mmCIF file of C-alpha atoms in Angstrom:
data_model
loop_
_atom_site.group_PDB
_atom_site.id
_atom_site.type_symbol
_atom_site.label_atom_id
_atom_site.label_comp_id
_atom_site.label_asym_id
_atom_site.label_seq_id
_atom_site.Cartn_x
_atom_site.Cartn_y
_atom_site.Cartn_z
ATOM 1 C CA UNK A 157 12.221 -27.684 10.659
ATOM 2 C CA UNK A 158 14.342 -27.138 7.327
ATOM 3 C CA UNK A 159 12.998 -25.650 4.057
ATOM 4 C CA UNK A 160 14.168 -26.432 0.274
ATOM 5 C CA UNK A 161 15.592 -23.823 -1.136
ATOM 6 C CA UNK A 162 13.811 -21.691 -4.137
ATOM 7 C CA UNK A 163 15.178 -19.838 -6.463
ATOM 8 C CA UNK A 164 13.740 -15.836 -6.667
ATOM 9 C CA UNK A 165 11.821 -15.572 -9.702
ATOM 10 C CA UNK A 166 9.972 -18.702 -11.282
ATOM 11 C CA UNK A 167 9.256 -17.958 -15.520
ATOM 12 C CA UNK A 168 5.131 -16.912 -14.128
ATOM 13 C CA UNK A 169 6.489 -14.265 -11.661
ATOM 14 C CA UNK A 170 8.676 -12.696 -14.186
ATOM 15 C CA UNK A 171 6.079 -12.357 -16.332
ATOM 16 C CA UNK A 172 3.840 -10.682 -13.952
ATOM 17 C CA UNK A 173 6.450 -8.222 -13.039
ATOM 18 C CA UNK A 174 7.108 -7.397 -16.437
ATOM 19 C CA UNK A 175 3.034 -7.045 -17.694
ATOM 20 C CA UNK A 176 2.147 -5.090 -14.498
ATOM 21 C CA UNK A 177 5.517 -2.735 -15.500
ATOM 22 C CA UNK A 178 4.104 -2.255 -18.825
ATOM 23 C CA UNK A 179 0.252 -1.078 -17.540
ATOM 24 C CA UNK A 180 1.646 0.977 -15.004
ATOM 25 C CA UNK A 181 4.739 2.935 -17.021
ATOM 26 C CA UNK A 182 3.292 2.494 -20.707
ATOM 27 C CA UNK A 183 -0.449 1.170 -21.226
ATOM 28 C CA UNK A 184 -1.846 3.630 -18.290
ATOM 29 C CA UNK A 185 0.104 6.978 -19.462
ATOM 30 C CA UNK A 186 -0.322 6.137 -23.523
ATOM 31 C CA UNK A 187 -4.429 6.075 -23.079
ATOM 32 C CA UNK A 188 -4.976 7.969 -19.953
ATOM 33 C CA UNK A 189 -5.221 12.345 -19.638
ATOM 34 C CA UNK A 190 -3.207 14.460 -17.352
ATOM 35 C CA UNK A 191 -6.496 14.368 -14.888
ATOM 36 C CA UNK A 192 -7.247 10.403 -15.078
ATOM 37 C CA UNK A 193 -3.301 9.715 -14.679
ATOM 38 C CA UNK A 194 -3.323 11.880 -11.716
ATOM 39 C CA UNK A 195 -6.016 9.672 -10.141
ATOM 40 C CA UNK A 196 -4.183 6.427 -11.113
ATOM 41 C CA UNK A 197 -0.930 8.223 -9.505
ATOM 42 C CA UNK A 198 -3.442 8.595 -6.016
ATOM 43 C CA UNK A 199 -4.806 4.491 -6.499
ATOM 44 C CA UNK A 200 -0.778 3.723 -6.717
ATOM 45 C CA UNK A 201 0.520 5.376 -3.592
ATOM 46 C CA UNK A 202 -2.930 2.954 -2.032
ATOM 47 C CA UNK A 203 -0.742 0.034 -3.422
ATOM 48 C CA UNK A 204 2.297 0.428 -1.200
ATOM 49 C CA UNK A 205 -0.349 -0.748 1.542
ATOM 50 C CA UNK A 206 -1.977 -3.395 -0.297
ATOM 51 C CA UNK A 207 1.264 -5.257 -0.504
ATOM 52 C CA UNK A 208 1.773 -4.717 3.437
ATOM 53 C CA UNK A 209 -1.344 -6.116 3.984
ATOM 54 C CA UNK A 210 -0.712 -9.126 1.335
ATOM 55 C CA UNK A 211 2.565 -9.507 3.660
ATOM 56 C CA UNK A 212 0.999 -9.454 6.796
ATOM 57 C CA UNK A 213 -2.502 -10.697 6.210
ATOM 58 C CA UNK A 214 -1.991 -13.306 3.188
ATOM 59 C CA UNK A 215 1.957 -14.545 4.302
ATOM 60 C CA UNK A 216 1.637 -14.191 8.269
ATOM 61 C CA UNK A 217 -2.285 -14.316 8.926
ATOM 62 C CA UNK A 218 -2.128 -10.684 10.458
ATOM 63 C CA UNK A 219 -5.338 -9.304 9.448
ATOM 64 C CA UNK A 220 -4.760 -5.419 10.804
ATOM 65 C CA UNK A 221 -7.957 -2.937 10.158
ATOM 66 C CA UNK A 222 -5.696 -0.450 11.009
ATOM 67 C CA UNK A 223 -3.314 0.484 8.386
ATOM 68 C CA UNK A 224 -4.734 4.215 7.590
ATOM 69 C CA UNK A 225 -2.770 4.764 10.851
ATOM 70 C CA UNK A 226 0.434 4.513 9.517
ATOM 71 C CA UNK A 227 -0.352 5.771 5.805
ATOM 72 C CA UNK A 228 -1.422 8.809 7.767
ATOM 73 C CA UNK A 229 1.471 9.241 9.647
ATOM 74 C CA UNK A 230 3.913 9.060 6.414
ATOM 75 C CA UNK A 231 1.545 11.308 4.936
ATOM 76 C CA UNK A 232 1.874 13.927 7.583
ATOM 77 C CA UNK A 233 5.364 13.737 8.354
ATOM 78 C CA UNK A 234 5.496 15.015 4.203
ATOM 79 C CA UNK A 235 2.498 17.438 4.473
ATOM 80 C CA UNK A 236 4.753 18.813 7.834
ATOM 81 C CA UNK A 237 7.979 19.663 5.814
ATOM 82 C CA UNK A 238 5.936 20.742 2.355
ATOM 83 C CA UNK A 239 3.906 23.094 5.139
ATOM 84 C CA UNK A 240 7.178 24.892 6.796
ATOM 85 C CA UNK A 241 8.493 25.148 2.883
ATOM 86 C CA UNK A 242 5.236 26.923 2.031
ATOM 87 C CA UNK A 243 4.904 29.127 5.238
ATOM 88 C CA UNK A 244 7.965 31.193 4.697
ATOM 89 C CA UNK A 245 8.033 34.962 6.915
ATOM 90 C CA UNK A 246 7.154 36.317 3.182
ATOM 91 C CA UNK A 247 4.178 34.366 2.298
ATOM 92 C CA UNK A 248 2.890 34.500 5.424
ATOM 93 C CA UNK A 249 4.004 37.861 5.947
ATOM 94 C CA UNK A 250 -0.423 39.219 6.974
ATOM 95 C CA UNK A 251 -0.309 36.622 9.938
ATOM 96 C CA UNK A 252 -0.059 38.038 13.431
ATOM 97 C CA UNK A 253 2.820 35.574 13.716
ATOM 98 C CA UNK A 254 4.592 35.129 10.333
ATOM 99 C CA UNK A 255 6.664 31.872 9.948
ATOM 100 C CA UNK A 256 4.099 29.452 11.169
ATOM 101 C CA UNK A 257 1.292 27.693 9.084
ATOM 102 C CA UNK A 258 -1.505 29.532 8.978
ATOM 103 C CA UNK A 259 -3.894 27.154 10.993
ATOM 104 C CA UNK A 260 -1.536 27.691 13.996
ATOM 105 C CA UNK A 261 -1.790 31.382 13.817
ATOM 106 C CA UNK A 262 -5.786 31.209 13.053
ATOM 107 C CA UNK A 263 -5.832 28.896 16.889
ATOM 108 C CA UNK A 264 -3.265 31.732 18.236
ATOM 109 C CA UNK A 265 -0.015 29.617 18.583
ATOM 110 C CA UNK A 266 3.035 32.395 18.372
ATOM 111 C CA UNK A 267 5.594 29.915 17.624
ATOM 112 C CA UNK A 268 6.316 26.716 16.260
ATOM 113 C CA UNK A 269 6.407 23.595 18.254
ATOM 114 C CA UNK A 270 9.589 21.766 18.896
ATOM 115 C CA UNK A 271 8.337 18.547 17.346
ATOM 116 C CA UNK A 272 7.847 20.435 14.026
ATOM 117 C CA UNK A 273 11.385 21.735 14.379
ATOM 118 C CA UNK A 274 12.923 18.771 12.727
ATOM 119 C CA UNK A 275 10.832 18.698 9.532
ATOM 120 C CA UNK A 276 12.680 21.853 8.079
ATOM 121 C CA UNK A 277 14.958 19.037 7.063
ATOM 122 C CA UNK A 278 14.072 17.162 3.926
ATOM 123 C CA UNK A 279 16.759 14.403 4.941
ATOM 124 C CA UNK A 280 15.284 14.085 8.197
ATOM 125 C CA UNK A 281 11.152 14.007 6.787
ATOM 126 C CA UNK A 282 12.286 11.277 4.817
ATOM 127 C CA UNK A 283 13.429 9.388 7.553
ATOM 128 C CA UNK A 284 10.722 9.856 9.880
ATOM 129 C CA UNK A 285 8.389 8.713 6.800
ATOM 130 C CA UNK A 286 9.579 5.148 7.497
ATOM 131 C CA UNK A 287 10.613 5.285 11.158
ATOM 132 C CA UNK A 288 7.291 7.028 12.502
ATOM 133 C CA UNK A 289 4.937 4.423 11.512
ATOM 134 C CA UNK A 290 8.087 1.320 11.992
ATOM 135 C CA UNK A 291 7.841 3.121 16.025
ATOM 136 C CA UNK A 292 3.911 3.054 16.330
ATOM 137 C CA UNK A 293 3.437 -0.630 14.447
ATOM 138 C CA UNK A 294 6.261 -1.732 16.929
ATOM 139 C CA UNK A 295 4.536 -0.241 20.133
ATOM 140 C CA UNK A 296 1.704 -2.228 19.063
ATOM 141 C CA UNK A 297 3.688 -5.097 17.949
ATOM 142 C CA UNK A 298 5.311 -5.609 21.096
ATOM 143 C CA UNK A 299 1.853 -4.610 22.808
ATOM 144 C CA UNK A 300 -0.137 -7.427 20.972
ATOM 145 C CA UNK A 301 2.098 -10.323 19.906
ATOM 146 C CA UNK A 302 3.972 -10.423 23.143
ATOM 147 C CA UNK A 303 0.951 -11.375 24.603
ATOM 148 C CA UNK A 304 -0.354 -13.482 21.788
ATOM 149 C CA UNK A 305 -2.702 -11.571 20.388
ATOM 150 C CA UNK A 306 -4.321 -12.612 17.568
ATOM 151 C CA UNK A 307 -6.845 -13.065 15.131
ATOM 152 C CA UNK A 308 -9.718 -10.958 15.079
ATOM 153 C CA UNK A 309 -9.336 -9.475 18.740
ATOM 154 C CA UNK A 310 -5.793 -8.341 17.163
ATOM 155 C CA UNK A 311 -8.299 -6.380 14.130
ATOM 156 C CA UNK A 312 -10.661 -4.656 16.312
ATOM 157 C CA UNK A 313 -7.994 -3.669 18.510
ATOM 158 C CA UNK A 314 -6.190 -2.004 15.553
ATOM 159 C CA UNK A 315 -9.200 -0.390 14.482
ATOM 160 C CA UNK A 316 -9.917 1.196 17.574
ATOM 161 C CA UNK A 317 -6.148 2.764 17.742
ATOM 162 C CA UNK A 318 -7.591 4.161 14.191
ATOM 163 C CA UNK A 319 -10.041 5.778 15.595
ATOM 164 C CA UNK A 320 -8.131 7.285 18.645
ATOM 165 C CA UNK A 321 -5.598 8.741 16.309
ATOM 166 C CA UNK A 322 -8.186 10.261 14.148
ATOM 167 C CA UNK A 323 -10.076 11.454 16.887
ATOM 168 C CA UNK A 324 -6.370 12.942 18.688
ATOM 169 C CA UNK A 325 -5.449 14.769 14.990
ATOM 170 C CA UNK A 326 -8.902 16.247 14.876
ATOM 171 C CA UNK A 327 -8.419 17.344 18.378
ATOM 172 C CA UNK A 328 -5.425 19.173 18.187
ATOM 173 C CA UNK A 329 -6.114 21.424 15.281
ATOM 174 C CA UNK A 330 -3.755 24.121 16.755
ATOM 175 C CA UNK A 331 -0.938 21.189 16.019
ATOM 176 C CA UNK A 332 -2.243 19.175 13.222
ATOM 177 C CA UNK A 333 -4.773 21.475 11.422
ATOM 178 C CA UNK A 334 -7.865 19.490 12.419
ATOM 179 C CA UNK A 335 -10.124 18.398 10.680
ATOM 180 C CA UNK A 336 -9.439 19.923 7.426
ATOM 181 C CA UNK A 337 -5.458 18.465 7.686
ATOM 182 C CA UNK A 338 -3.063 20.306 6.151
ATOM 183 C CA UNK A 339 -3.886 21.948 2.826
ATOM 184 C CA UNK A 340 -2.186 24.437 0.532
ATOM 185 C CA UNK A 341 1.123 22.404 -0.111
ATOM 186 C CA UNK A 342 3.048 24.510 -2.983
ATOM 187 C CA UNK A 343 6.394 23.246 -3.980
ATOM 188 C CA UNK A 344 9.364 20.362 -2.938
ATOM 189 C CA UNK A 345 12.702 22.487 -2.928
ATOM 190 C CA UNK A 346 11.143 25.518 -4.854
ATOM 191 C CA UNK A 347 9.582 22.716 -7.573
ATOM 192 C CA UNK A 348 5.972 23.246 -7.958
ATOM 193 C CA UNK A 349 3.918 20.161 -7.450
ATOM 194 C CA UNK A 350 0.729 21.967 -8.265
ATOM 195 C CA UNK A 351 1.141 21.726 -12.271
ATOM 196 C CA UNK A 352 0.433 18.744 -14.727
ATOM 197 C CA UNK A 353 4.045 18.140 -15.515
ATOM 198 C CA UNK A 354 4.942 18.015 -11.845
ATOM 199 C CA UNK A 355 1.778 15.353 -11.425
ATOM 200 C CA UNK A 356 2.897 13.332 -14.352
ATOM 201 C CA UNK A 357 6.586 13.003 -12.712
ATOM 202 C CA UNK A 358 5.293 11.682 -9.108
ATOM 203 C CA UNK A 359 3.167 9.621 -11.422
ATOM 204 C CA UNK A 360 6.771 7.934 -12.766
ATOM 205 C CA UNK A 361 8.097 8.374 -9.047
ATOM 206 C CA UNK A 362 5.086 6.680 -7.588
ATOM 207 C CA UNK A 363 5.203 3.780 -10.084
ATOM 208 C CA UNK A 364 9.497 3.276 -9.290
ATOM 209 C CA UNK A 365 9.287 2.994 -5.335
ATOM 210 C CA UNK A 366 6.249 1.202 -6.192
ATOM 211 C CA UNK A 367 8.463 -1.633 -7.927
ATOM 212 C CA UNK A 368 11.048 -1.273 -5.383
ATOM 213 C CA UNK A 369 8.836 -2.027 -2.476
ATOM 214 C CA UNK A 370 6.914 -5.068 -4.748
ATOM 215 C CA UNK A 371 10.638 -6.643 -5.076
ATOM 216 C CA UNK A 372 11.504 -5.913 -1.239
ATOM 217 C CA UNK A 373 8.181 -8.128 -0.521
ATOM 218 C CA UNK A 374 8.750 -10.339 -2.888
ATOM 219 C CA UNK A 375 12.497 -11.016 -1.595
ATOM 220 C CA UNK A 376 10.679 -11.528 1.621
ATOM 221 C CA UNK A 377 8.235 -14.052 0.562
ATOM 222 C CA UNK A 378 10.659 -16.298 -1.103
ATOM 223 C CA UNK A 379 13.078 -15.989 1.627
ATOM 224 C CA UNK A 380 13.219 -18.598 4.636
ATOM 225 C CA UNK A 381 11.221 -15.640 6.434
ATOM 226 C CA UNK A 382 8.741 -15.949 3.900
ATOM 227 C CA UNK A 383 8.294 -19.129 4.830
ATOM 228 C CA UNK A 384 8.248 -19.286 8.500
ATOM 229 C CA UNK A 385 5.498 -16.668 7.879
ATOM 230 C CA UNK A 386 3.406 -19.353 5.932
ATOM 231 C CA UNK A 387 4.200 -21.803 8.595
ATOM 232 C CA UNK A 388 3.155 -19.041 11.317
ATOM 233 C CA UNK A 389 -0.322 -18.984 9.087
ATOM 234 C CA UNK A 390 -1.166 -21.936 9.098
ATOM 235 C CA UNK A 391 0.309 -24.080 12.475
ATOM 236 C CA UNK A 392 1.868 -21.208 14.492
ATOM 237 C CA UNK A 393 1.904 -23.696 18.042
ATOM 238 C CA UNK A 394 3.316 -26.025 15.789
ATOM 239 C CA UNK A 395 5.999 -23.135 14.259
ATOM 240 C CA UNK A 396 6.773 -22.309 17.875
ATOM 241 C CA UNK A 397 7.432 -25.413 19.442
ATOM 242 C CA UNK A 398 9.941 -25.738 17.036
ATOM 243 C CA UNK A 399 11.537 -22.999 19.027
ATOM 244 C CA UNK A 400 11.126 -20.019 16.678
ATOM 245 C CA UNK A 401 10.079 -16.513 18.562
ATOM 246 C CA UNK A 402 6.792 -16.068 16.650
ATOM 247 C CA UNK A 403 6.274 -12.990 18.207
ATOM 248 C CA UNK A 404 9.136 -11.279 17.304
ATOM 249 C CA UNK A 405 8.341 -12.131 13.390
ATOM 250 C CA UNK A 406 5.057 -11.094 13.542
ATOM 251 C CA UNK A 407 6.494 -7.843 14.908
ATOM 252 C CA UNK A 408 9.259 -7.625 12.421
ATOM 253 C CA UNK A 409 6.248 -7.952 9.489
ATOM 254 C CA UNK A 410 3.235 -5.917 10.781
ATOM 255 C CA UNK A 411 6.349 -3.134 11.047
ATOM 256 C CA UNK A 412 7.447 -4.182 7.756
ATOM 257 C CA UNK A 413 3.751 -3.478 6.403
ATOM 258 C CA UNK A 414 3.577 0.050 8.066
ATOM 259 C CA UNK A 415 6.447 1.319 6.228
ATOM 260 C CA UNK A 416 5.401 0.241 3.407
ATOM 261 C CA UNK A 417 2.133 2.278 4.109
ATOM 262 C CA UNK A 418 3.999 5.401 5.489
ATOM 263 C CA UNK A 419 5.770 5.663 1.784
ATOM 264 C CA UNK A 420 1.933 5.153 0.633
ATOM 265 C CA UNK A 421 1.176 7.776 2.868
ATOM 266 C CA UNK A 422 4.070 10.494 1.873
ATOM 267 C CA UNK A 423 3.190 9.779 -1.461
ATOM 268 C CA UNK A 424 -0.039 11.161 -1.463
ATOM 269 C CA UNK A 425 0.657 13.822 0.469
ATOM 270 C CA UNK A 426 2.748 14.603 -2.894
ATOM 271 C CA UNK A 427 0.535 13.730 -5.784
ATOM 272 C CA UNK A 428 -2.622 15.243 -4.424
ATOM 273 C CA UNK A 429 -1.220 18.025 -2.292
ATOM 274 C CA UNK A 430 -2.988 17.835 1.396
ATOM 275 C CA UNK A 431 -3.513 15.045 4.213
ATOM 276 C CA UNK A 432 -6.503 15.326 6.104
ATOM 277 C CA UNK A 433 -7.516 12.322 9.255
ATOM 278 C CA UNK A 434 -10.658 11.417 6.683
ATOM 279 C CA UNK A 435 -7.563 9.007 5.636
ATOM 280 C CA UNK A 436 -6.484 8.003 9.098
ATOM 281 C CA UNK A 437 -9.559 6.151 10.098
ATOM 282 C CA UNK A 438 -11.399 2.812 10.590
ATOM 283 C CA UNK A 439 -13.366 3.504 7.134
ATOM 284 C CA UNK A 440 -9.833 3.883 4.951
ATOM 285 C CA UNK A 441 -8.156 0.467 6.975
ATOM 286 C CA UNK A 442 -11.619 -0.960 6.300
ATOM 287 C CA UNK A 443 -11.010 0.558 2.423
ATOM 288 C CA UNK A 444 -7.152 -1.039 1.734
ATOM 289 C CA UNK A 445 -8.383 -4.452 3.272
ATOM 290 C CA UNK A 446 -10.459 -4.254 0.534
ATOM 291 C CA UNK A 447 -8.144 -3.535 -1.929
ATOM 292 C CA UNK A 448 -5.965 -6.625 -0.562
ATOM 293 C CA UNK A 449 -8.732 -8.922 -0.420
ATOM 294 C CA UNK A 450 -10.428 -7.914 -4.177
ATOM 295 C CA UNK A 451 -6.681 -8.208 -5.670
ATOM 296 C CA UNK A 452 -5.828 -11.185 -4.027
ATOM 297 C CA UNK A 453 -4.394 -11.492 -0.227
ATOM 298 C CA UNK A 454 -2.394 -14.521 -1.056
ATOM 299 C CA UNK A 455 -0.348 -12.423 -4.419
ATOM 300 C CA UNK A 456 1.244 -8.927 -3.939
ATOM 301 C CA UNK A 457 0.953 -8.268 -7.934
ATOM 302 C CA UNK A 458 -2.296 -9.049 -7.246
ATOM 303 C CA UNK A 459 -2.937 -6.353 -4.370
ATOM 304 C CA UNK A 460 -1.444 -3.719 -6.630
ATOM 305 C CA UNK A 461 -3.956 -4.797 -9.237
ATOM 306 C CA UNK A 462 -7.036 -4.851 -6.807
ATOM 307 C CA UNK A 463 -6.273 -1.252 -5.194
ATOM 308 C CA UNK A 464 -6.077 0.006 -9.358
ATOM 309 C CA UNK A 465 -9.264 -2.161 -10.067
ATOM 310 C CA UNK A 466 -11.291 -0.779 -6.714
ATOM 311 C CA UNK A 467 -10.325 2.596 -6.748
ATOM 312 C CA UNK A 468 -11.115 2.874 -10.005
ATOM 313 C CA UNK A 469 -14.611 1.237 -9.832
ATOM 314 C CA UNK A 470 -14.952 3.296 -6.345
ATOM 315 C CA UNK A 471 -13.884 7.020 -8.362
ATOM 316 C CA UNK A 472 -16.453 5.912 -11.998
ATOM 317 C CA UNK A 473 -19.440 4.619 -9.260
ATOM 318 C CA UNK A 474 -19.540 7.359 -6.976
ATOM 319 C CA UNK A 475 -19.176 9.736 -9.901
ATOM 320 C CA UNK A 476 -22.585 8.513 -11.337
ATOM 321 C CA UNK A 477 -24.389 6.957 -8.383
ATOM 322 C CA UNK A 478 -22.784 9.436 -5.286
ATOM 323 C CA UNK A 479 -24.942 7.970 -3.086
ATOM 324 C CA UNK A 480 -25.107 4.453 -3.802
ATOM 325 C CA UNK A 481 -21.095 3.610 -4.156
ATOM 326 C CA UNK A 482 -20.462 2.509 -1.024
ATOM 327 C CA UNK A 483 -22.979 -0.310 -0.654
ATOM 328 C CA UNK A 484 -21.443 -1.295 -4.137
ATOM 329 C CA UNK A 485 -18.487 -0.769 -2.434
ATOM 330 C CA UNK A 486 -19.308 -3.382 0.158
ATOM 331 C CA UNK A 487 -21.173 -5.968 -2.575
ATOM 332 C CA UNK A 488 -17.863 -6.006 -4.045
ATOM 333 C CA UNK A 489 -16.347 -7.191 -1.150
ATOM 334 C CA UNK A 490 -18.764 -9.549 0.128
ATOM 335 C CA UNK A 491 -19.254 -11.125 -4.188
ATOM 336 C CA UNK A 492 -15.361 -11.656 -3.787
ATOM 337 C CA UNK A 493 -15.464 -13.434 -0.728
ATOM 338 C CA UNK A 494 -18.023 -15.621 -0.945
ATOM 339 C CA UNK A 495 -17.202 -16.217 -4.786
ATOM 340 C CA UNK A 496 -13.239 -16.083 -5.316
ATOM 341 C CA UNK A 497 -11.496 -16.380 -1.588
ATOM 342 C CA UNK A 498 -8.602 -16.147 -3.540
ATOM 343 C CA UNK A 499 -9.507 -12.917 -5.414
ATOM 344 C CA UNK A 500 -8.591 -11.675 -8.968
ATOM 345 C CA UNK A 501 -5.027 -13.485 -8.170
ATOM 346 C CA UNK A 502 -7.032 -16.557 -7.422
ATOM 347 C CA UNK A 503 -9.320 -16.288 -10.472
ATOM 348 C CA UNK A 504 -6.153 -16.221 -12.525
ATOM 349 C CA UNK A 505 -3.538 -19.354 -11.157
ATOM 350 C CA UNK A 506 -6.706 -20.978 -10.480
ATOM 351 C CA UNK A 507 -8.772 -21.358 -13.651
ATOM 352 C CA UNK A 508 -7.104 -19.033 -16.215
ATOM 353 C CA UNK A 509 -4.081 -20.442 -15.831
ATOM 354 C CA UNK A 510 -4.713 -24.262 -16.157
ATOM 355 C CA UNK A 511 -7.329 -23.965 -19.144
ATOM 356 C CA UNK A 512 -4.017 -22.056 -20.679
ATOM 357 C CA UNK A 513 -1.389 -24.461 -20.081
ATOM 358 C CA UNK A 514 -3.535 -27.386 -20.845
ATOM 359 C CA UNK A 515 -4.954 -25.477 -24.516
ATOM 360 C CA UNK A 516 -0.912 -25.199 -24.864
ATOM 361 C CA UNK A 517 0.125 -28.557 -24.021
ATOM 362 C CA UNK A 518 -2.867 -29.708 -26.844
ATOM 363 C CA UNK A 519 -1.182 -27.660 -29.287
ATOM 364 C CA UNK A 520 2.221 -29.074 -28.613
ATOM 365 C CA UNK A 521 1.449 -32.785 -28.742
ATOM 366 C CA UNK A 522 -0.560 -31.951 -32.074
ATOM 367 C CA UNK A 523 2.003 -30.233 -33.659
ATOM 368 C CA UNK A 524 4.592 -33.294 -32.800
ATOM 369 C CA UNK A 525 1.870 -35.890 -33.980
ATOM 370 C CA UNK A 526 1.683 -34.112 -37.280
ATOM 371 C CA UNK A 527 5.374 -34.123 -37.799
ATOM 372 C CA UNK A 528 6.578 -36.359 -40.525
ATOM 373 C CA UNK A 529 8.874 -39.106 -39.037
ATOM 374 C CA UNK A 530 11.704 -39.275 -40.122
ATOM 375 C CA UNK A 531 13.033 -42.190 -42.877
ATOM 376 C CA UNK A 532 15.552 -44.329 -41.516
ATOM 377 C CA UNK A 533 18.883 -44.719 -43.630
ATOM 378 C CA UNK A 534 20.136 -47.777 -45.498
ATOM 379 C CA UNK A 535 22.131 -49.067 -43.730
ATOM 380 C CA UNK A 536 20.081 -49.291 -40.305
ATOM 381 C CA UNK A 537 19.450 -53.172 -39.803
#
């Protein structure tokens, strides 16, 4: 099996990088206040999942209903280290054990665990933001694919190692916090993340790793990975008699995706300030499938631009209708499947697109008819 080669960016692609640049850095910050930016700053750090998922699901044909797993755990292994920063012997200093966080001392730990030891470390938090969730999507990885696990037995199974780890977090409050999370998260190195200026910076922050993650997947979709996965999609006996290990790239993407969600996951921690397991379970995977499917599962500008588009219809319907947004929620799911497969990606290379190029190509060929021709000379024969 050989593939052509392509080159990285085609002219449409680099124009989609460079409009979706432009909303996020320049169109949302220029009309939006400190408060509504903030929001768009939480809908952004949802986007480093949506283009896992558009890996995974749209490239490889991985549907996982279980990504809030590893956006949780990124999340955590941040709310951890900004936790020990804020629970200094001083500020805790009315605790019958001062130097913990103060849910351990309300469930009468006296010290800290070991496995919170290492999170002191910035250097070290950072790491375990990607390798945490890269360990548990591998586990399951190797669990599932080795096995050939697939389709929608692979889903469910994902969803229900959603709802163990929510139900394990709420559990162990002594050790996670429960089910309130971990709250009251102060400053990064002394910086306080709490004020407008600090939100507005993350905001910028989000929106860079944001673009560095969109070219990592893009990278991988144009590469010969990228299209083994397509191959994997749609004839994966066929990929495998051709003697590739399937199973070892669907494990190398679905771990791939979850890193992608655990720097999701840290950076919400960040720009909102807590992680709770109400973000760890079935009904958040349920939530960024969503956001993947509305976007456009087969276009990873287009995930970014469905998790925007959803949360933001999710944040102005639940605001005036509190207890109707979910089933609109779920109509906007169903409308998009039934109606654009494809989503708003689809809608746009589909029939957007061609009416464009064709009202273009009219233009041109009128403009060239209604160009004088040119006289010949005198001495043509």
């Amino acid at each position: 099996m050989t593939f052509p080669k392509t080159s990285l960016f085609s002219k449409q692609e680099a124009i989609g990088f460079a409009v979706l640049a432009v909303v996020i850095f320049l169109l949302l910050p220029a009309l939006l206040d400190n408060f509504r930016l903030n929001l768009f700053g939480k809908y952004l750090t949802y986007a480093f999942v949506a283009i896992g998922l558009a890996l995974c699901w749209g490239a490889g044909g991985i549907l996982s209903l279980g990504q809030g797993i590893f956006f949780g755990l990124g999340g955590y292994c941040m709310a951890m280290f900004l936790k020990l920063e804020a629970s200094t012997p001083e500020n805790t200093s009315i605790q019958s054990t001062p130097g913990i966080p103060d849910f351990m001392d309300w469930n009468q730990l006296t010290a800290l665990p070991a496995w919170w030891v290492p999170f002191h470390s910035f250097t070290l938090t950072l790491i375990a933001v990607v390798l945490v969730p890269v360990v548990f999507a591998f586990v399951i990885g190797v669990a599932m694919f080795r096995r050939r696990v697939g389709g929608v037995y692979f889903a469910i199974i994902t969803q229900a190692f959603a709802a163990i780890l929510t139900i394990l977090i709420i559990g162990q409050q002594g050790f996670t916090g429960g089910v309130n999370g971990i709250t009251d998260l102060r400053t990064l190195h002394g910086w306080d993340i709490r004020t407008d200026a600090a939100k507005e910076i993350l905001y910028y922050v989000n929106g860079v790793l944001l673009f560095a993650v969109l070219f990592t997947a893009h990278f991988v979709r144009k590469s010969k990975l990228g299209r083994i996965l397509i191959a994997m999609r749609d004839q994966e006996d066929r990929v495998r008699f051709s003697g590739y290990d399937v199973a070892s790239f669907k494990i190398f993407i679905f771990c791939l995706g979850a890193a992608f969600a655990g720097i999701g996951g840290a950076m919400f921690t960040l720009q909102v300030g807590f992680m709770s397991p109400t973000l760890v379970g079935i009904v958040p995977s349920i939530e960024m499938v969503i956001f993947c499917a509305v976007g456009g599962r087969l276009s990873i500008i287009g995930a970014v631009y469905g998790a925007l588009l959803v949360n933001w219809a999710k944040t102005s319907f639940s605001e005036s209708f509190p207890e109707l947004w979910l089933f609109g929620l779920g109509g906007l799911f169903i409308a998009v499947v039934m109606l654009f497969p494809n989503g708003l990606a689809g809608i746009w290379t589909e029939q957007i697109m061609p009416r464009l190029t064709r009202l273009w190509s009219k233009r041109g060929s009128v403009s060239v008819a209604s160009k004088p021709a040119k006289p010949k000379s005198k001495g043509a024969a």
